[in-house]
Amino acid sequence: MSDVLRVALVDDQALMRAGFRALLDAEDGVEVVGEAADGEQGVALVREQVPDVALVDVQMPVMTGIEATRRIAADPALAAVRVVILTNYGLDEYVFEALRAGASGFLLKDTEPADLLQAIQVVARGEALLSPSVTRTLIGEFVARPPDRSTAAPGLDCLTRREREVTALAARGLSNEEIAAHMVISPLTAKTHISRAMTKLGARDRAQLVVFAYESGMVTARGGIR
């Protein structure tokens, strides 16, 4: 990744795109590489520009943000692109589906400017835009409903005992530091275990690792670990 963060804007509302562009253009080290007004245009824009981060509205004409995210995540040439879903509604069904599709996180459209800029930097580093508290809420919503059996959950048999343990703790919403304290290991070791688990499962980031943990049944409705 270069010193300049390259961002693509995908939203069907011209005023929303203009607002985000004005904010990002005023920031040193951030470049808006293009805009798109629907999901189909968004996928084309991302394939052409290969930005570091794509800000994608969840509900758009022609192609939804969820389908656009799925196509971006499935394209090996776009493996380094991180998708952040924009929503008006917070943790709704669209957000869950977007995370399953490969999004690295989500932002409310009324997010404070400083939080938006920080979020772009976080996902550009390859981290998931899901704080521990948001992860706990996410899992609470996930376990309150039957898993989506239309998509096969990856098997976790490939993980070592330690990798399964850190994955389960991450799915409960613990940060690397909290995982380290719980397991009496260093934060760097915890991060290494998480990274290896993501690699083995083909997870793009921590957000998708959490989804895998849910879909596999590792997280139970009482917040326990299987």
Short mmCIF file of C-alpha atoms in Angstrom, two decimals:
data_model
loop_
_atom_site.label_atom_id
_atom_site.label_comp_id
_atom_site.label_asym_id
_atom_site.label_seq_id
_atom_site.Cartn_x
_atom_site.Cartn_y
_atom_site.Cartn_z
CA MET A 1 0.00 0.00 0.00
CA SER A 2 1.35 3.43 -0.91
CA ASP A 3 1.47 6.46 1.40
CA VAL A 4 -1.70 7.75 -0.24
CA LEU A 5 -4.93 5.90 0.58
CA ARG A 6 -6.98 5.48 -2.58
CA VAL A 7 -10.74 5.43 -2.01
CA ALA A 8 -13.68 4.67 -4.33
CA LEU A 9 -17.17 6.02 -3.57
CA VAL A 10 -20.18 3.91 -4.55
CA ASP A 11 -23.56 5.42 -3.62
CA ASP A 12 -26.67 6.23 -5.64
CA GLN A 13 -27.17 9.55 -3.84
CA ALA A 14 -25.15 12.29 -5.53
CA LEU A 15 -25.27 14.54 -2.46
CA MET A 16 -23.89 11.76 -0.28
CA ARG A 17 -21.03 11.13 -2.70
CA ALA A 18 -20.30 14.85 -2.89
CA GLY A 19 -20.19 15.10 0.90
CA PHE A 20 -17.79 12.19 1.27
CA ARG A 21 -15.61 13.45 -1.58
CA ALA A 22 -15.36 16.94 -0.08
CA LEU A 23 -14.35 15.49 3.26
CA LEU A 24 -11.78 13.06 1.84
CA ASP A 25 -10.32 15.51 -0.70
CA ALA A 26 -9.56 17.89 2.17
CA GLU A 27 -7.51 15.23 3.95
CA ASP A 28 -3.79 14.85 3.28
CA GLY A 29 -2.85 11.32 2.27
CA VAL A 30 -6.28 10.38 0.88
CA GLU A 31 -7.28 10.36 -2.78
CA VAL A 32 -10.77 9.72 -4.17
CA VAL A 33 -10.13 7.73 -7.35
CA GLY A 34 -13.69 7.76 -8.65
CA GLU A 35 -17.43 7.64 -8.00
CA ALA A 36 -20.19 5.25 -9.04
CA ALA A 37 -23.98 5.59 -8.76
CA ASP A 38 -24.94 1.91 -8.57
CA GLY A 39 -23.44 -1.45 -7.71
CA GLU A 40 -22.66 -2.47 -11.26
CA GLN A 41 -20.79 0.77 -11.93
CA GLY A 42 -19.10 0.33 -8.57
CA VAL A 43 -17.68 -3.09 -9.44
CA ALA A 44 -16.43 -1.71 -12.76
CA LEU A 45 -14.82 1.26 -11.00
CA VAL A 46 -13.09 -0.95 -8.44
CA ARG A 47 -11.79 -3.26 -11.16
CA GLU A 48 -10.43 -0.29 -13.10
CA GLN A 49 -8.86 1.62 -10.21
CA VAL A 50 -8.15 -1.13 -7.61
CA PRO A 51 -8.46 1.27 -4.65
CA ASP A 52 -7.34 0.49 -1.12
CA VAL A 53 -10.87 1.01 0.20
CA ALA A 54 -14.31 1.07 -1.44
CA LEU A 55 -17.12 2.81 0.44
CA VAL A 56 -20.25 1.03 -0.80
CA ASP A 57 -23.88 1.90 -0.07
CA VAL A 58 -25.89 -1.18 0.87
CA GLN A 59 -29.06 -0.33 -1.09
CA MET A 60 -28.64 0.80 -4.70
CA PRO A 61 -30.37 0.31 -8.06
CA VAL A 62 -29.18 -2.10 -10.78
CA MET A 63 -26.99 -4.05 -8.32
CA THR A 64 -27.09 -3.92 -4.52
CA GLY A 65 -24.09 -3.15 -2.39
CA ILE A 66 -24.17 -6.73 -1.10
CA GLU A 67 -23.87 -8.22 -4.59
CA ALA A 68 -21.20 -5.68 -5.51
CA THR A 69 -19.26 -6.65 -2.39
CA ARG A 70 -19.61 -10.34 -3.23
CA ARG A 71 -18.19 -9.79 -6.74
CA ILE A 72 -15.31 -7.67 -5.46
CA ALA A 73 -14.44 -10.22 -2.78
CA ALA A 74 -14.57 -13.09 -5.28
CA ASP A 75 -12.16 -11.45 -7.74
CA PRO A 76 -8.55 -12.55 -7.06
CA ALA A 77 -7.28 -9.39 -8.74
CA LEU A 78 -9.08 -7.35 -6.07
CA ALA A 79 -7.85 -9.31 -3.04
CA ALA A 80 -6.25 -6.19 -1.54
CA VAL A 81 -9.41 -4.06 -1.83
CA ARG A 82 -11.31 -3.57 1.41
CA VAL A 83 -15.05 -2.90 1.24
CA VAL A 84 -16.79 -0.80 3.88
CA ILE A 85 -20.58 -0.88 3.72
CA LEU A 86 -22.47 2.39 4.22
CA THR A 87 -25.86 2.11 5.88
CA ASN A 88 -28.48 4.31 7.50
CA TYR A 89 -29.71 1.61 9.80
CA GLY A 90 -26.84 0.14 11.80
CA LEU A 91 -26.82 -3.59 12.49
CA ASP A 92 -29.58 -4.72 10.18
CA GLU A 93 -30.03 -7.76 7.96
CA TYR A 94 -28.21 -6.05 5.11
CA VAL A 95 -25.09 -5.65 7.21
CA PHE A 96 -25.04 -9.35 8.14
CA GLU A 97 -25.33 -10.35 4.51
CA ALA A 98 -22.63 -7.87 3.50
CA LEU A 99 -20.21 -9.31 6.07
CA ARG A 100 -20.94 -12.80 4.77
CA ALA A 101 -20.26 -11.50 1.26
CA GLY A 102 -16.80 -10.28 2.27
CA ALA A 103 -17.15 -6.74 3.59
CA SER A 104 -14.52 -5.66 6.11
CA GLY A 105 -17.02 -3.70 8.19
CA PHE A 106 -19.66 -1.02 8.08
CA LEU A 107 -20.25 2.65 8.81
CA LEU A 108 -23.38 4.63 9.46
CA LYS A 109 -23.84 7.41 6.92
CA ASP A 110 -24.00 10.00 9.69
CA THR A 111 -20.59 8.94 11.04
CA GLU A 112 -18.48 11.83 12.33
CA PRO A 113 -15.80 12.97 9.84
CA ALA A 114 -12.94 11.99 12.15
CA ASP A 115 -14.43 8.51 12.60
CA LEU A 116 -14.79 8.10 8.84
CA LEU A 117 -11.14 8.95 8.26
CA GLN A 118 -10.01 6.63 11.03
CA ALA A 119 -12.19 3.85 9.63
CA ILE A 120 -10.59 4.13 6.20
CA GLN A 121 -7.15 3.89 7.76
CA VAL A 122 -8.15 0.87 9.86
CA VAL A 123 -9.49 -1.21 6.99
CA ALA A 124 -6.66 -0.16 4.67
CA ARG A 125 -4.26 -1.78 7.15
CA GLY A 126 -6.16 -5.04 6.70
CA GLU A 127 -7.99 -4.87 10.02
CA ALA A 128 -11.71 -5.37 10.44
CA LEU A 129 -13.87 -2.34 11.11
CA LEU A 130 -15.61 -4.06 13.98
CA SER A 131 -14.84 -2.95 17.51
CA PRO A 132 -15.17 -5.59 20.25
CA SER A 133 -18.46 -4.05 21.39
CA VAL A 134 -19.86 -4.12 17.85
CA THR A 135 -18.64 -7.71 17.42
CA ARG A 136 -20.52 -8.71 20.56
CA THR A 137 -23.68 -7.09 19.22
CA LEU A 138 -23.15 -8.76 15.85
CA ILE A 139 -22.77 -12.20 17.42
CA GLY A 140 -25.75 -11.59 19.66
CA GLU A 141 -27.84 -10.94 16.57
CA PHE A 142 -26.35 -13.89 14.71
CA VAL A 143 -27.05 -16.46 17.42
CA ALA A 144 -30.60 -15.20 17.86
CA ARG A 145 -31.54 -16.56 14.43
CA PRO A 146 -30.91 -19.83 12.59
CA PRO A 147 -27.67 -19.88 10.57
CA ASP A 148 -27.98 -19.22 6.84
CA ARG A 149 -27.76 -22.72 5.42
CA SER A 150 -27.86 -21.43 1.86
CA THR A 151 -24.13 -20.85 2.14
CA ALA A 152 -21.86 -23.62 3.34
CA ALA A 153 -19.83 -22.75 6.40
CA PRO A 154 -16.14 -23.59 6.18
CA GLY A 155 -14.95 -26.51 8.29
CA LEU A 156 -12.74 -25.60 11.21
CA ASP A 157 -10.97 -28.97 11.39
CA CYS A 158 -7.94 -27.44 9.69
CA LEU A 159 -7.28 -25.23 12.71
CA THR A 160 -5.00 -26.18 15.58
CA ARG A 161 -6.41 -26.21 19.12
CA ARG A 162 -4.88 -22.80 19.82
CA GLU A 163 -6.18 -21.35 16.56
CA ARG A 164 -9.68 -22.61 17.37
CA GLU A 165 -9.44 -21.05 20.80
CA VAL A 166 -8.39 -17.62 19.56
CA THR A 167 -11.02 -17.76 16.80
CA ALA A 168 -13.73 -18.50 19.33
CA LEU A 169 -12.52 -15.70 21.60
CA ALA A 170 -12.46 -13.28 18.68
CA ALA A 171 -16.02 -14.36 17.87
CA ARG A 172 -17.01 -13.44 21.43
CA GLY A 173 -15.74 -9.93 20.73
CA LEU A 174 -12.38 -10.00 22.49
CA SER A 175 -9.56 -7.80 21.18
CA ASN A 176 -6.06 -9.21 20.63
CA GLU A 177 -5.00 -7.77 23.99
CA GLU A 178 -7.96 -9.37 25.76
CA ILE A 179 -7.31 -12.69 24.01
CA ALA A 180 -3.67 -12.50 25.09
CA ALA A 181 -4.64 -11.90 28.72
CA HIS A 182 -7.19 -14.72 28.66
CA MET A 183 -4.74 -17.23 27.19
CA VAL A 184 -1.67 -15.87 29.02
CA ILE A 185 0.21 -15.20 25.79
CA SER A 186 1.55 -12.03 24.17
CA PRO A 187 -0.69 -9.84 22.00
CA LEU A 188 1.68 -10.54 19.09
CA THR A 189 1.20 -14.29 19.53
CA ALA A 190 -2.57 -13.81 19.67
CA LYS A 191 -2.41 -11.77 16.45
CA THR A 192 -0.28 -14.48 14.81
CA HIS A 193 -2.82 -17.19 15.72
CA ILE A 194 -5.65 -15.03 14.34
CA SER A 195 -3.71 -14.41 11.11
CA ARG A 196 -3.01 -18.12 10.64
CA ALA A 197 -6.65 -19.00 11.24
CA MET A 198 -7.76 -16.44 8.65
CA THR A 199 -5.26 -17.82 6.14
CA LYS A 200 -6.37 -21.42 6.65
CA LEU A 201 -10.06 -20.55 6.38
CA GLY A 202 -9.63 -18.13 3.48
CA ALA A 203 -11.08 -15.28 5.54
CA ARG A 204 -10.35 -11.83 4.13
CA ASP A 205 -10.21 -10.29 7.59
CA ARG A 206 -11.32 -10.60 11.19
CA ALA A 207 -14.92 -9.74 10.34
CA GLN A 208 -15.24 -12.75 8.06
CA LEU A 209 -13.49 -14.94 10.62
CA VAL A 210 -16.23 -14.02 13.09
CA VAL A 211 -18.88 -14.93 10.52
CA PHE A 212 -17.18 -18.30 9.92
CA ALA A 213 -17.15 -18.97 13.67
CA TYR A 214 -20.88 -18.33 13.81
CA GLU A 215 -21.74 -20.30 10.68
CA SER A 216 -19.76 -23.31 11.93
CA GLY A 217 -21.72 -23.36 15.17
CA MET A 218 -18.66 -22.53 17.26
CA VAL A 219 -20.57 -19.70 18.97
CA THR A 220 -23.69 -20.75 20.87
CA ALA A 221 -26.79 -18.77 21.72
CA ARG A 222 -25.68 -18.40 25.34
CA GLY A 223 -22.40 -16.85 24.26
CA GLY A 224 -20.50 -20.04 24.91
CA ILE A 225 -17.98 -21.84 22.76
CA ARG A 226 -18.33 -25.31 21.31
#
